[in-house]
Coordinates of C-alpha atoms in Angstrom, one line a residue:
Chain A
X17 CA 145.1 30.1 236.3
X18 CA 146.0 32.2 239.5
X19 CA 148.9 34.1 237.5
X20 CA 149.9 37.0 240.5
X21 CA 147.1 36.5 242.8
X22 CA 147.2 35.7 245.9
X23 CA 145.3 33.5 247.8
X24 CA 142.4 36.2 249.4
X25 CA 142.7 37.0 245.3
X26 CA 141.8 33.6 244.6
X27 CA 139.2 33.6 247.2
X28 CA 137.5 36.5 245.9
X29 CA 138.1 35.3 242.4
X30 CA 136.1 31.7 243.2
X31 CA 133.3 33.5 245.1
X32 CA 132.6 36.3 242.4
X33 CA 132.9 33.8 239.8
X34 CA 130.0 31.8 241.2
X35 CA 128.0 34.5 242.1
X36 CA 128.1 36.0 238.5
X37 CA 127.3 32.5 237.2
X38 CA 124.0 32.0 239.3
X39 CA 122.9 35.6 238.5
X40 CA 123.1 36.1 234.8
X41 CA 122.1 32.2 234.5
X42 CA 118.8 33.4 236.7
X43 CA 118.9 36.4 234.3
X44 CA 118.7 34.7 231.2
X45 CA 116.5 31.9 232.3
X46 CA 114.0 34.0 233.5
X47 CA 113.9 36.1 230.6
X48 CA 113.9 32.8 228.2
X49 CA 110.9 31.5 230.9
X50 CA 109.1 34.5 231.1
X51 CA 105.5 34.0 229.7
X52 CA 104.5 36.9 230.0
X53 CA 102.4 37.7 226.6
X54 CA 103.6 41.4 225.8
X55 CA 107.1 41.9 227.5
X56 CA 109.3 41.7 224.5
X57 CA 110.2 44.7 224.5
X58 CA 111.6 44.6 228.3
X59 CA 113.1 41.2 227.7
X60 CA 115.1 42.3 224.7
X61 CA 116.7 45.4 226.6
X62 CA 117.0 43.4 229.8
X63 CA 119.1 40.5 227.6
X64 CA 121.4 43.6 226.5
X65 CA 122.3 45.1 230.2
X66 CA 125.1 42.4 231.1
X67 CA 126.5 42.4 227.7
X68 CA 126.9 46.3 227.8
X69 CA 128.4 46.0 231.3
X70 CA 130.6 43.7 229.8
X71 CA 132.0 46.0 227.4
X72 CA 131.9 49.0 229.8
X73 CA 134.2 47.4 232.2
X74 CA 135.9 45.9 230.0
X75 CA 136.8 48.7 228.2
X76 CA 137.6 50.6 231.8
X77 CA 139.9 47.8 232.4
X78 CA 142.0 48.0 229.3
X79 CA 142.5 51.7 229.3
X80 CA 142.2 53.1 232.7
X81 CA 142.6 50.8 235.4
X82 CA 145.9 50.1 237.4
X83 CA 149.1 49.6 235.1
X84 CA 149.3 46.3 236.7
X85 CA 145.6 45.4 235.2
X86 CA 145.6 46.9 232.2
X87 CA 147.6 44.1 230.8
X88 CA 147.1 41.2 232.9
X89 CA 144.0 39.3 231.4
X90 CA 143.3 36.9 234.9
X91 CA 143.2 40.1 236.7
X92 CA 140.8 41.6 234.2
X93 CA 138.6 38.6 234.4
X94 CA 138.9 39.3 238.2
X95 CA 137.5 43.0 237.8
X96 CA 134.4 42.0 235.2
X97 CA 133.8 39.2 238.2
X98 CA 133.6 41.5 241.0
X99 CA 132.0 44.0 238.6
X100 CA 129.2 41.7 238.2
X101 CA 129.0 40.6 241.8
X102 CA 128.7 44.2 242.5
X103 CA 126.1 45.2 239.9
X104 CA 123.9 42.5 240.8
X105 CA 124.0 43.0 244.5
X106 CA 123.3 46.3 243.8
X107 CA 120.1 45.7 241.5
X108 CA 119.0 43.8 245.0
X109 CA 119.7 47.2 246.6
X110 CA 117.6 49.0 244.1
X111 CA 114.9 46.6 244.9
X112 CA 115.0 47.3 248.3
X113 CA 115.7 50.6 249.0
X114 CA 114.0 51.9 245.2
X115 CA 111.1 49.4 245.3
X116 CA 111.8 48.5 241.7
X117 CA 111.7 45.1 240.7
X118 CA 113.2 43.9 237.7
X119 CA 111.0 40.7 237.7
X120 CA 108.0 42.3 239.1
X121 CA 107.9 45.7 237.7
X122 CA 109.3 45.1 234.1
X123 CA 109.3 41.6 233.6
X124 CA 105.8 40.7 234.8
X125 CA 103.8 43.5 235.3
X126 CA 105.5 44.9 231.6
X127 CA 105.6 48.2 233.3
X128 CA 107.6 50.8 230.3
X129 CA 108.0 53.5 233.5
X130 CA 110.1 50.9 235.3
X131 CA 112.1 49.5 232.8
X132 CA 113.2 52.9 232.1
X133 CA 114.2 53.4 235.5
X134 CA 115.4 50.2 236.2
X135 CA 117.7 50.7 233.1
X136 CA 118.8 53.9 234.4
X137 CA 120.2 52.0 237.5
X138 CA 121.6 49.3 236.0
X139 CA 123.7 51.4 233.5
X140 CA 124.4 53.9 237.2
X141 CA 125.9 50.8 238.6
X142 CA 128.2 50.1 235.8
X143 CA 129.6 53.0 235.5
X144 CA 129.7 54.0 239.2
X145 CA 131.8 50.7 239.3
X146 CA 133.8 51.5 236.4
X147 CA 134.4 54.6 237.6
X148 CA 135.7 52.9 240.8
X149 CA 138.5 50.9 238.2
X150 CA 140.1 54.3 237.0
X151 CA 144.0 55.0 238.3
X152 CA 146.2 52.8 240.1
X153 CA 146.2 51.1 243.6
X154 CA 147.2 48.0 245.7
X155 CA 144.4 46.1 245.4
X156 CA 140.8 45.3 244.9
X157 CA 139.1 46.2 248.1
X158 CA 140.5 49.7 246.6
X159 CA 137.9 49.3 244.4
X160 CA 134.9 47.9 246.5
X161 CA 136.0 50.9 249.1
X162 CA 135.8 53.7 246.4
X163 CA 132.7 52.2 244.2
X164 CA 131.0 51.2 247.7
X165 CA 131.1 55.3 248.6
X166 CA 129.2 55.9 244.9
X167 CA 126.8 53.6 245.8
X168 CA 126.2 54.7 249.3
X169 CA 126.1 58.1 248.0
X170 CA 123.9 56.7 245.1
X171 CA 121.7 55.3 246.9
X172 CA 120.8 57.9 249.6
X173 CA 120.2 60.5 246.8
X174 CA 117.7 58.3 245.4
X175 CA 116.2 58.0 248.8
X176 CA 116.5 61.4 249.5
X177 CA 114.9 62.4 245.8
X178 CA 111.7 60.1 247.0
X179 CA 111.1 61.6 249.9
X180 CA 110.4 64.9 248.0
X181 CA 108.7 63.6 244.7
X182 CA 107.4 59.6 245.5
X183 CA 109.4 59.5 242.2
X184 CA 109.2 55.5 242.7
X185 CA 105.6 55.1 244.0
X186 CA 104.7 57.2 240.3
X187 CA 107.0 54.8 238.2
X188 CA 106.0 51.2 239.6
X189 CA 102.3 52.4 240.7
X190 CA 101.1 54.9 238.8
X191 CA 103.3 53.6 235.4
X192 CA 104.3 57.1 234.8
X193 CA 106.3 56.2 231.9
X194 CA 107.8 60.4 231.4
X195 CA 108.5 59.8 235.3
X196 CA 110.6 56.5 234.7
X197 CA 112.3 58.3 231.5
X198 CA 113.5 61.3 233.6
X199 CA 114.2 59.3 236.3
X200 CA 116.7 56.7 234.8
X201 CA 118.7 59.3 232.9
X202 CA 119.1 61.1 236.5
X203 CA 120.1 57.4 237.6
X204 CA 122.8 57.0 234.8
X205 CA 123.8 61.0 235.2
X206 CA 124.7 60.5 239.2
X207 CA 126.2 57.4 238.2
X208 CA 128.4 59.5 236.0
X209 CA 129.5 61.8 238.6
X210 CA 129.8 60.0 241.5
X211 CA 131.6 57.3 239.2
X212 CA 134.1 60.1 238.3
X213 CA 134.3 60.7 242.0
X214 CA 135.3 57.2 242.6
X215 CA 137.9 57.5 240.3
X216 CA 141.8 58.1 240.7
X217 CA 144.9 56.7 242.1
X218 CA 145.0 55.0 245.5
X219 CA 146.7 56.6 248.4
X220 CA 144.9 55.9 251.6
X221 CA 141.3 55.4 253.0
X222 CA 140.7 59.4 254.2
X223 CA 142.1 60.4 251.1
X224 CA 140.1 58.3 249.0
X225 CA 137.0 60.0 251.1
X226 CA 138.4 63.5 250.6
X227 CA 138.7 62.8 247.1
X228 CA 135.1 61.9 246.6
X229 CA 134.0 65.0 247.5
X230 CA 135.0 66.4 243.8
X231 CA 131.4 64.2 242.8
X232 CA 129.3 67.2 245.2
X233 CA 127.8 68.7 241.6
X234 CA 125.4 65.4 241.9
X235 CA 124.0 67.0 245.0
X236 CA 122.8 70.3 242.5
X237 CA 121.9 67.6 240.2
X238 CA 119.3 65.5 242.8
X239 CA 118.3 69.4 243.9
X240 CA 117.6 70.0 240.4
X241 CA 115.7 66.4 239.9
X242 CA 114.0 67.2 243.0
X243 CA 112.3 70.7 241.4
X244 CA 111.6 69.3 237.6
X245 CA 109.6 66.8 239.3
X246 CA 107.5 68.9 241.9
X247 CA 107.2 70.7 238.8
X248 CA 105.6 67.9 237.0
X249 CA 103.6 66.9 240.1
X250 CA 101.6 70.2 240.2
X251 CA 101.5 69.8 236.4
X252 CA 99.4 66.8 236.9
X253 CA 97.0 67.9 239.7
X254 CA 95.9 70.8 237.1
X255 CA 95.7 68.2 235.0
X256 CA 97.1 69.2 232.2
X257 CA 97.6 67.7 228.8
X258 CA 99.9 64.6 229.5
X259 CA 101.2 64.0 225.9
X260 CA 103.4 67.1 226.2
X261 CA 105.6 65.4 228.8
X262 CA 107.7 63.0 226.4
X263 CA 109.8 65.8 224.9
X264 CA 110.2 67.3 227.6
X265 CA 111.4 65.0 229.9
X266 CA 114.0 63.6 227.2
X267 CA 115.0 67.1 226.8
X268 CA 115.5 67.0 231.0
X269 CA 117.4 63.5 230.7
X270 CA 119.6 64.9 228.3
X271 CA 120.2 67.9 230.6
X272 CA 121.1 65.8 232.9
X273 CA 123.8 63.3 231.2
X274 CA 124.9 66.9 230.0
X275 CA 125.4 68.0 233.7
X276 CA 127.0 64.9 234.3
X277 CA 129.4 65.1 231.4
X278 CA 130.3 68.5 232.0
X279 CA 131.2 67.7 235.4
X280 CA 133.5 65.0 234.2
X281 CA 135.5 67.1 231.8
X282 CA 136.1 69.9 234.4
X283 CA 137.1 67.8 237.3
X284 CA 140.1 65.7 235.1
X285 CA 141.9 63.4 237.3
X286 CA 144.9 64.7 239.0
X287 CA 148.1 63.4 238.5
X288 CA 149.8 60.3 240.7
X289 CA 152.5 62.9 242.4
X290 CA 150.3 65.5 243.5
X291 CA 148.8 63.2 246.1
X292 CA 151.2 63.6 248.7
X293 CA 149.8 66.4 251.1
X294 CA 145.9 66.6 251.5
X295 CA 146.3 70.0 251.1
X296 CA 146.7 69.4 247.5
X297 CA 143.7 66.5 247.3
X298 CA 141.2 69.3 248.9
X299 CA 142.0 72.0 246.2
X300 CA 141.3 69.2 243.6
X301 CA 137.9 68.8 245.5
X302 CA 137.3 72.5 245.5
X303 CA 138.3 72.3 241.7
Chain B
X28 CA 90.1 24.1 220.9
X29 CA 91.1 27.0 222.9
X30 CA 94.9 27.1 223.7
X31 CA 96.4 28.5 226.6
X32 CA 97.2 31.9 225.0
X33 CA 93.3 32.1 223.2
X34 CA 91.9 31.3 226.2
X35 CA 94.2 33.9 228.1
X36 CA 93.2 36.9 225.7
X37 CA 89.3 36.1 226.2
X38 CA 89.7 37.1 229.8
X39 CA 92.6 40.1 228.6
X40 CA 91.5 40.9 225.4
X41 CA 94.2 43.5 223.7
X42 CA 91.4 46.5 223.2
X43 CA 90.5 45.9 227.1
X44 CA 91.3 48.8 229.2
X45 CA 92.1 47.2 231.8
X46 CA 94.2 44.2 230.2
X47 CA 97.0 46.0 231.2
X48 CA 97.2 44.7 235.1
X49 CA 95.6 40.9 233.9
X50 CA 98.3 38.1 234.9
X51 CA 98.8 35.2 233.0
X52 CA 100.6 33.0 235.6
X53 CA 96.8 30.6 235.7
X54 CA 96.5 30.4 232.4
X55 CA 100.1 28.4 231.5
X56 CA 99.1 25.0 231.8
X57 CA 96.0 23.7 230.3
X58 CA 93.9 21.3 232.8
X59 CA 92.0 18.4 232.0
X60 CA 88.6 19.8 230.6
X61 CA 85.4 18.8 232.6
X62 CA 83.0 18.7 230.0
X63 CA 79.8 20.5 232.0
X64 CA 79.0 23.9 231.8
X65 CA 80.3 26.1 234.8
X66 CA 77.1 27.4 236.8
X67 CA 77.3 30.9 237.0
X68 CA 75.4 32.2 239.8
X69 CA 72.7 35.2 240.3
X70 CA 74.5 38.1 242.0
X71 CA 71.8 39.6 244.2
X72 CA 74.2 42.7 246.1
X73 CA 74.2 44.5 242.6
X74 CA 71.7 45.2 239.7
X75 CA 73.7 46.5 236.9
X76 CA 76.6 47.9 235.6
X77 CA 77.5 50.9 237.3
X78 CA 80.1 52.9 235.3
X79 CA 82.0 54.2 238.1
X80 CA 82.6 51.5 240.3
X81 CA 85.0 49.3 240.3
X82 CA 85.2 45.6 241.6
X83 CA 87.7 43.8 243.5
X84 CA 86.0 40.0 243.7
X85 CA 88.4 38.2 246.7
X86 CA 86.7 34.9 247.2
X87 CA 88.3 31.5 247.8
X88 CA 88.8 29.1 244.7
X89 CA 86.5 28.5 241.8
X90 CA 83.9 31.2 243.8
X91 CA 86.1 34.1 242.7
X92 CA 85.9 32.9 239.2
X93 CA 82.0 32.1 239.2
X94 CA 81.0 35.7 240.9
X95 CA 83.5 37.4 238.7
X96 CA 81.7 35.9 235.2
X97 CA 78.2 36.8 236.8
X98 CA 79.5 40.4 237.3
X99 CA 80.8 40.1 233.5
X100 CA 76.9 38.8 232.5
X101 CA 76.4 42.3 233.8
X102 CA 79.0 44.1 232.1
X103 CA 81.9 44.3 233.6
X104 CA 85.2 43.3 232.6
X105 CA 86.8 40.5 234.6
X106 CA 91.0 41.1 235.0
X107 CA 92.1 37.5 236.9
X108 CA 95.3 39.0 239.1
X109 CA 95.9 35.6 240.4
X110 CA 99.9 35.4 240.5
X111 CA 99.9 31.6 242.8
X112 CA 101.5 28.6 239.9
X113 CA 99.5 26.0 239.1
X114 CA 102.2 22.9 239.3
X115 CA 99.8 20.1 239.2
X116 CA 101.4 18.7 243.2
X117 CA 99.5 17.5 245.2
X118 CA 101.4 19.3 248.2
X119 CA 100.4 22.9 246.9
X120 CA 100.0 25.1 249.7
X121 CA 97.4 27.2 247.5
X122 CA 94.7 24.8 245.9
X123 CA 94.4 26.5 242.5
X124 CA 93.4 24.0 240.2
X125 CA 90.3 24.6 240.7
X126 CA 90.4 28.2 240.2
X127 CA 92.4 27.0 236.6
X128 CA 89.9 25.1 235.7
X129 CA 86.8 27.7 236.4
X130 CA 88.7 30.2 234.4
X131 CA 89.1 27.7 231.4
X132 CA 85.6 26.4 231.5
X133 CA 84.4 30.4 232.0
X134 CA 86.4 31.0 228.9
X135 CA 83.5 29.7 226.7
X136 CA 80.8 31.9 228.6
X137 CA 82.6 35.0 228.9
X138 CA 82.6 34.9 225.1
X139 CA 79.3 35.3 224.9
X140 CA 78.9 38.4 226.7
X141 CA 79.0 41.4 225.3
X142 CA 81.2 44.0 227.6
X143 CA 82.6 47.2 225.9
X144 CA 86.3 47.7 225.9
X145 CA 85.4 50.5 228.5
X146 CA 83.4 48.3 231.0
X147 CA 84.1 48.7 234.6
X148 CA 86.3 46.0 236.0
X149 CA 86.4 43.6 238.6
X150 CA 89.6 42.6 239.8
X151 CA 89.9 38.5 240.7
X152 CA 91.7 37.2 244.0
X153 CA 92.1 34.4 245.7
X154 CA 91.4 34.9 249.5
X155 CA 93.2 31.9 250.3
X156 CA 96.4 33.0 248.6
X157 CA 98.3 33.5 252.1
X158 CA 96.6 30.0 253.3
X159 CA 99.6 29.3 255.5
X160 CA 102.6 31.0 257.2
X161 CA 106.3 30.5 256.3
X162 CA 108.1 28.0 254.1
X163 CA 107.3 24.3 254.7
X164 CA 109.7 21.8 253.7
X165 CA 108.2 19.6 251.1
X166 CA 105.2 21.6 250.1
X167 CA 105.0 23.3 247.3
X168 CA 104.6 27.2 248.3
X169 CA 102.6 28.7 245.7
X170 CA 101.4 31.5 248.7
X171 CA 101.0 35.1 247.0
X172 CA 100.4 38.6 248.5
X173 CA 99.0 41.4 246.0
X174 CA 100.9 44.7 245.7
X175 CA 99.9 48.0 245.0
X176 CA 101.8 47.9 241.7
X177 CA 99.6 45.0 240.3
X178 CA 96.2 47.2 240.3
X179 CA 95.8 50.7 239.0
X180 CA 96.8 53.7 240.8
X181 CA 94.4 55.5 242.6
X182 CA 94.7 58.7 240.1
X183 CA 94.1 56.2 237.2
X184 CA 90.7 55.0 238.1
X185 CA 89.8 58.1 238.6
X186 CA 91.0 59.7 235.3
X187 CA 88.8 56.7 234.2
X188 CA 85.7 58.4 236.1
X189 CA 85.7 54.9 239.4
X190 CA 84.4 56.6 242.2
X191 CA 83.9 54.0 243.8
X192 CA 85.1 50.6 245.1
X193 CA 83.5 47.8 246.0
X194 CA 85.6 44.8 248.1
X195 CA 82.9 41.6 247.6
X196 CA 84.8 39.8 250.4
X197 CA 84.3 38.3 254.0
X198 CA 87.0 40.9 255.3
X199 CA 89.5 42.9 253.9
X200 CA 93.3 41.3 254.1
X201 CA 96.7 43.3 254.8
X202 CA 97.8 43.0 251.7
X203 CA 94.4 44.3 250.1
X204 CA 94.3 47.2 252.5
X205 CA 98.0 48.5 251.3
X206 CA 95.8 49.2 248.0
X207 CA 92.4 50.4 249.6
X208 CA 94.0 52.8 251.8
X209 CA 96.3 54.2 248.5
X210 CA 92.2 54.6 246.8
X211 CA 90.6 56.1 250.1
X212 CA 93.5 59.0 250.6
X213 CA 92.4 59.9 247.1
X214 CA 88.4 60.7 248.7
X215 CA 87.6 56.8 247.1
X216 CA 84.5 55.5 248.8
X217 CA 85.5 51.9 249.3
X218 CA 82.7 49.3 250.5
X219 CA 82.5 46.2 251.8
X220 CA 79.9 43.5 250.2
X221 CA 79.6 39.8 252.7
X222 CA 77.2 38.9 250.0
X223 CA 74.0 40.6 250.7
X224 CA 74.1 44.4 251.5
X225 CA 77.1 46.3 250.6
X226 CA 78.8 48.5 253.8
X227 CA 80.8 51.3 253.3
X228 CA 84.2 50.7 255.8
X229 CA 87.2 52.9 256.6
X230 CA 90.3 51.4 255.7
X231 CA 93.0 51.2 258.5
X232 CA 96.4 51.8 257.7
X233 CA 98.4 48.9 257.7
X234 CA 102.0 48.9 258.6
X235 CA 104.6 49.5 256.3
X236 CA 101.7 51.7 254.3
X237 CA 104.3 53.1 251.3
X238 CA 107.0 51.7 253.1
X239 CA 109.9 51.3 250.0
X240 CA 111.2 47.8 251.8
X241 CA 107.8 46.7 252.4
X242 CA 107.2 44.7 248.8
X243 CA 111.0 43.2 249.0
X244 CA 110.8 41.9 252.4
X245 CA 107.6 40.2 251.2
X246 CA 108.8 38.8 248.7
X247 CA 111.5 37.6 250.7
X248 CA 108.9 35.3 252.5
X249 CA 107.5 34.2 249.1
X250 CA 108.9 31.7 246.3
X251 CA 109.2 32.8 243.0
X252 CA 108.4 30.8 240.0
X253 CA 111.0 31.5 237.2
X254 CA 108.0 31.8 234.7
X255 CA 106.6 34.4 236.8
X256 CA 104.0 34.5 239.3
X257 CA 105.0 32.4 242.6
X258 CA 105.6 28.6 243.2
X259 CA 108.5 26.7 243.8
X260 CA 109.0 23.2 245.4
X261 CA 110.9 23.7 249.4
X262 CA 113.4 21.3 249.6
X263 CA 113.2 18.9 252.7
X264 CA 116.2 19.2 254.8
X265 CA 117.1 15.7 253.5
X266 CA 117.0 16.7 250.2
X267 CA 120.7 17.6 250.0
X268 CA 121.0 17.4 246.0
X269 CA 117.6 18.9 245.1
X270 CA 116.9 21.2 242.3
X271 CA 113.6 22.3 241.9
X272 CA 112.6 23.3 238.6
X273 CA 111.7 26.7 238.1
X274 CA 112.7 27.7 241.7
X275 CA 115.2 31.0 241.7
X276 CA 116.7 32.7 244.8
X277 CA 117.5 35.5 243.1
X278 CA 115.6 38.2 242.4

C-alpha cells in the first residue's frame, strides 16, 4: 500500500484519509438528514461538489502533475486526499472569514444567493488546489505551500471585496440571489487565476513566491468586482426595477471566467530550464 | 390526522410571504397529543392588525406559541424560528416540548383564522433558548442563538411597507439586538412591549455588530443537529466509545 512513500508520506496519507472520510460522510449525511421541506434544489447541487472535485483533481493529476504522479496511482490517491482535506478546511475558512455557511445559509435557511456563492467557492477551492498540482516538484508540501499562497491571496480579496460592497451581508442577509450569482462566478474566476499562479515546476520557496505574482490580473479582477457591485448598490437605493439584474449579472459572471481564462492562456507555463536565474522567473511575472 | 409536514405548512403555508424564514426543526417529531383545546389568551398591548408592523414574540415556552396564535386571531401571520431539537431527553438544556406541543395543538386553531398571504408577521422565539452557558457533559445542548440571516433584512421589510417593530419581550437579548440594530440603522422604529404599554427603546450595538467571524464563533459554542437546527447529546468524559446520533463536529 505505501508503494514510494515515505513515512511523513504515510503520515500525511492516514491523516488526510480520515479527515476526508469524516467530512464527505458529515456531507452526505447531512444532506440525506436534512428535513428541510424545500431545499432540493441545494441538496442536489451540494451532493454534486465532491464528485466534480473528484474529477477535477483527478484529471489534474493524470495530465499535469509531477512525472512522478502522473502514473503512480497511491500517490494520486495521496493528491485527491490532501485535495479534499484542503477543500474542506477551506469551506471552514469560507465560513469564517466569508460568513457563508453551507448548513446554515443553503442547507437550512434554502438561501438560492448563498448557494450560488457558496458554489462559487467550492469550485475556487478546487481549482486553486488543482492549480497548485500543475509541473513537477519534490514533494507535497510543494503543493500545500503553492495552493496555501492562492488561498491566502483568495481569501484576503474576498475580505478585501466586503469591505467595499458588504457583498456577504447582501447574499446570506438580504438573499440577494443576482449578488450570490455574480459573486460565485468572481469566486471560481480568482480561483482560476490565482490557481494558474500556483502552478509550475518547483524550484525553491522565494521562487515559488516570485512566481505567483504572474496571478496579479485577479487584483483588476476584485477592482473590477469591487465597481459592478457599487454599481448595483446605488442601483438599488434608486430602487430600480430588480428583475433586470439576472442577465446582467450572468453576463458579469461570464466576464469574469472570461477574464480569468484569458489570463490563463496568456500567462502559459514556462518551461523546467528557464528556472535557473530569477531574473528569468520575474520576466515571466511581468509576462 | 395532521402529520408532521401538514401540520408544518399550517404555520408556513407555501403562498405565505413570510414562509420563507419559518424553520421546521419543532415540527419533526410528533408529540403525544393532549386532547384539550390550547387557551389562547386576550392580547391587551394591541387592538388590530397594523399593516406595517411587524412582530417579534420572544417569550419563554408554550407562552411564545399562545401570544403568537392570539396575534394570528388578529391577523397576523405567525413564522415559528425556533431552531432548538426536540429529542424527547430528559436532560435537554432547552425545555421545548412544551413549545412542540403548543405549536401542534395551535395547528388546529390557526386553521381557523383567516390571515391573507400578505399579513404582517410575528416572528416566534424562545427567550430561554441560551438557558445555560457552555457545553455540559451529559446534557443534551439543544441551546440556540438567532442570526441576522434567519429574519428578513432590514431593506426587505421595508419593500414590504414594516415601519415598524415591535419586541413583545421582558428585555431585548444579544443575539436579538444583532437584528434590531441592522432594522434601526435603516430609520426602523423598534419598541419594546413587557405586556402592557408598548416603549419605544434605542437599540445598543452589541459587539461583533456585522462582524464576519461573529456567527462562526457562535456556532462554535453551539451543537448542531445533523437534521438541522441544534441539539446533540455531550458525551461524559467517561463516555470513551460514545456516538451520539445526529451529533456532527463539522460544519
Amino acid at each position: 500500500m505505501r508503494g514510494n512513500m515515505d513515512g511523513f508520506e504515510f503520515l500525511i496519507f492516514i491523516f488526510t484519509t480520515f479527515y476526508t472520510i469524516l467530512c464527505i460522510s458529515s456531507w452526505y449525511r447531512r444532506l440525506i438528514d436534512s428535513r428541510h421541506p424545500k431545499n432540493t434544489t441545494a441538496r442536489f447541487v451540494l451532493a454534486l461538489l465532491p464528485i466534480i472535485t473528484f474529477f477535477i483533481v483527478l484529471y489534474t493529476l493524470r495530465e499535469l502533475a509531477s512525472f512522478d504522479v502522473v502514473d503512480d496511482s497511491i500517490y494520486i490517491l495521496l493528491y485527491i486526499l490532501i485535495g479534499y482535506t484542503l477543500v474542506f478546511f477551506g469551506l471552514k475558512l469560507v465560513f469564517c472569514f466569508f460568513d457563508l455557511s453551507w448548513i446554515d445559509d443553503a442547507l437550512n435557511n434554502n438561501n438560492k444567493a448563498a448557494l450560488f456563492a457558496i458554489t462559487g467557492a467550492f469550485l475556487g477551492l478546487v481549482v486553486i488546489y488543482s492549480g497548485a498540482n500543475i509541473g513537477d516538484g519534490p514533494g507535497w508540501w510543494c503543493v500545500i505551500f503553492a495552493g496555501g499562497l492562492g488561498l491566502i491571496s483568495w481569501i484576503l480579496l474576498g475580505v478585501l471585496i466586503n469591505k467595499y460592497t458588504q457583498v456577504f451581508e447582501r447574499i446570506t442577509v438580504e438573499r440577494d440571489m443576482y449578488c450570490g450569482i455574480r459573486f460565485g462566478l468572481y469566486l471560481l474566476a480568482s480561483g482560476i487565476i490565482l490557481g494558474r499562479a500556483s502552478a509550475g515546476d518547483w524550484t525553491s520557496f522565494f521562487m515559488t513566491v516570485v512566481e505567483f505574482l504572474v496571478g496579479w490580473p485577479v487584483l483588476l479582477l476584485a477592482l473590477l468586482v469591487v465597481l459592478i457591485e457599487r454599481a448595483y448598490i446605488n442601483k438599488a437605493k434608486m430602487r430600480e426595477n430588480v428583475n433586470n439584474y439576472l442577465y446582467s449579472s450572468i453576463y458579469c459572471g461570464i466576464i469574469y471566467i472570461l477574464i480569468a481564462i484569458v489570463c490563463v492562456v496568456i500567462f502559459p507555463l514556462p518551461e523546467n530550464p528557464v528556472y535557473g536565474s530569477i531574473s528569468t522567473g520575474f520576466l515571466g511575472v511581468v509576462l | 390526522m395532521m402529520n408532521n409536514l401538514d401540520t408544518y405548512k399550517i404555520w408556513a403555508p407555501d403562498d405565505a410571504l413570510w414562509t420563507q424564514w419559518a424553520k421546521p426543526v419543532l415540527f419533526m417529531h410528533k408529540p403525544i397529543m393532549k386532547k384539550d383545546r390550547l387557551p389562547v389568551p386576550e392580547v391587551e398591548w394591541i387592538e388590530n392588525t397594523v399593516s406595517n408592523t411587524m412582530i417579534i414574540v420572544d417569550l419563554p415556552g408554550q407562552r411564545g406559541v399562545t401570544e403568537s396564535l392570539a396575534l394570528a386571531r388578529l391577523g397576523y401571520r405567525p413564522v415559528p424560528l425556533y431552531n432548538g431539537v426536540n429529542a424527547q431527553y430528559s436532560s435537554m438544556v432547552v425545555p421545548v416540548y412544551d413549545i412542540v406541543s403548543a405549536l401542534f395543538r395551535g395547528a388546529n386553531e390557526l386553521c381557523t383564522f383567516n390571515i391573507r398571504p400578505d399579513a404582517p408577521p410575528v416572528f416566534m422565539l424562545d427567550s430561554n433558548r441560551m438557558n445555560e452557558s457552555g457545553k455540559q457533559p451529559g446534557k443534551y445542548d439543544n441551546r440556540w442563538c438567532v442570526f441576522p440571516q434567519d429574519m428578513p433584512s432590514a431593506a426587505f421589510i421595508i419593500k414590504e411597507g414594516i415601519h415598524k417593530v415591535i419586541v413583545r419581550s421582558d428585555s431585548i437579548r444579544n443575539d436579538l439586538s444583532h437584528i434590531l440594530h441592522r432594522y434601526q440603522e435603516e430609520g426602523i422604529p423598534i419598541y419594546l412591549c413587557t405586556g402592557e404599554e408598548l416603549k419605544k427603546i434605542p437599540v445598543v450595538k452589541p459587539s461583533r455588530y456585522k462582524s464576519l467571524s461573529y456567527r462562526f464563533l457562535a456556532t462554535l459554542g453551539l451543537t448542531r443537529n445533523a437534521t438541522g437546527g441544534f441539539g446533540g447529546m455531550i458525551p461524559e468524559p467517561t463516555q470513551s466509545n460514545y456516538s451520539g446520533s445526529g451529533y456532527y463536529r463539522f460544519g
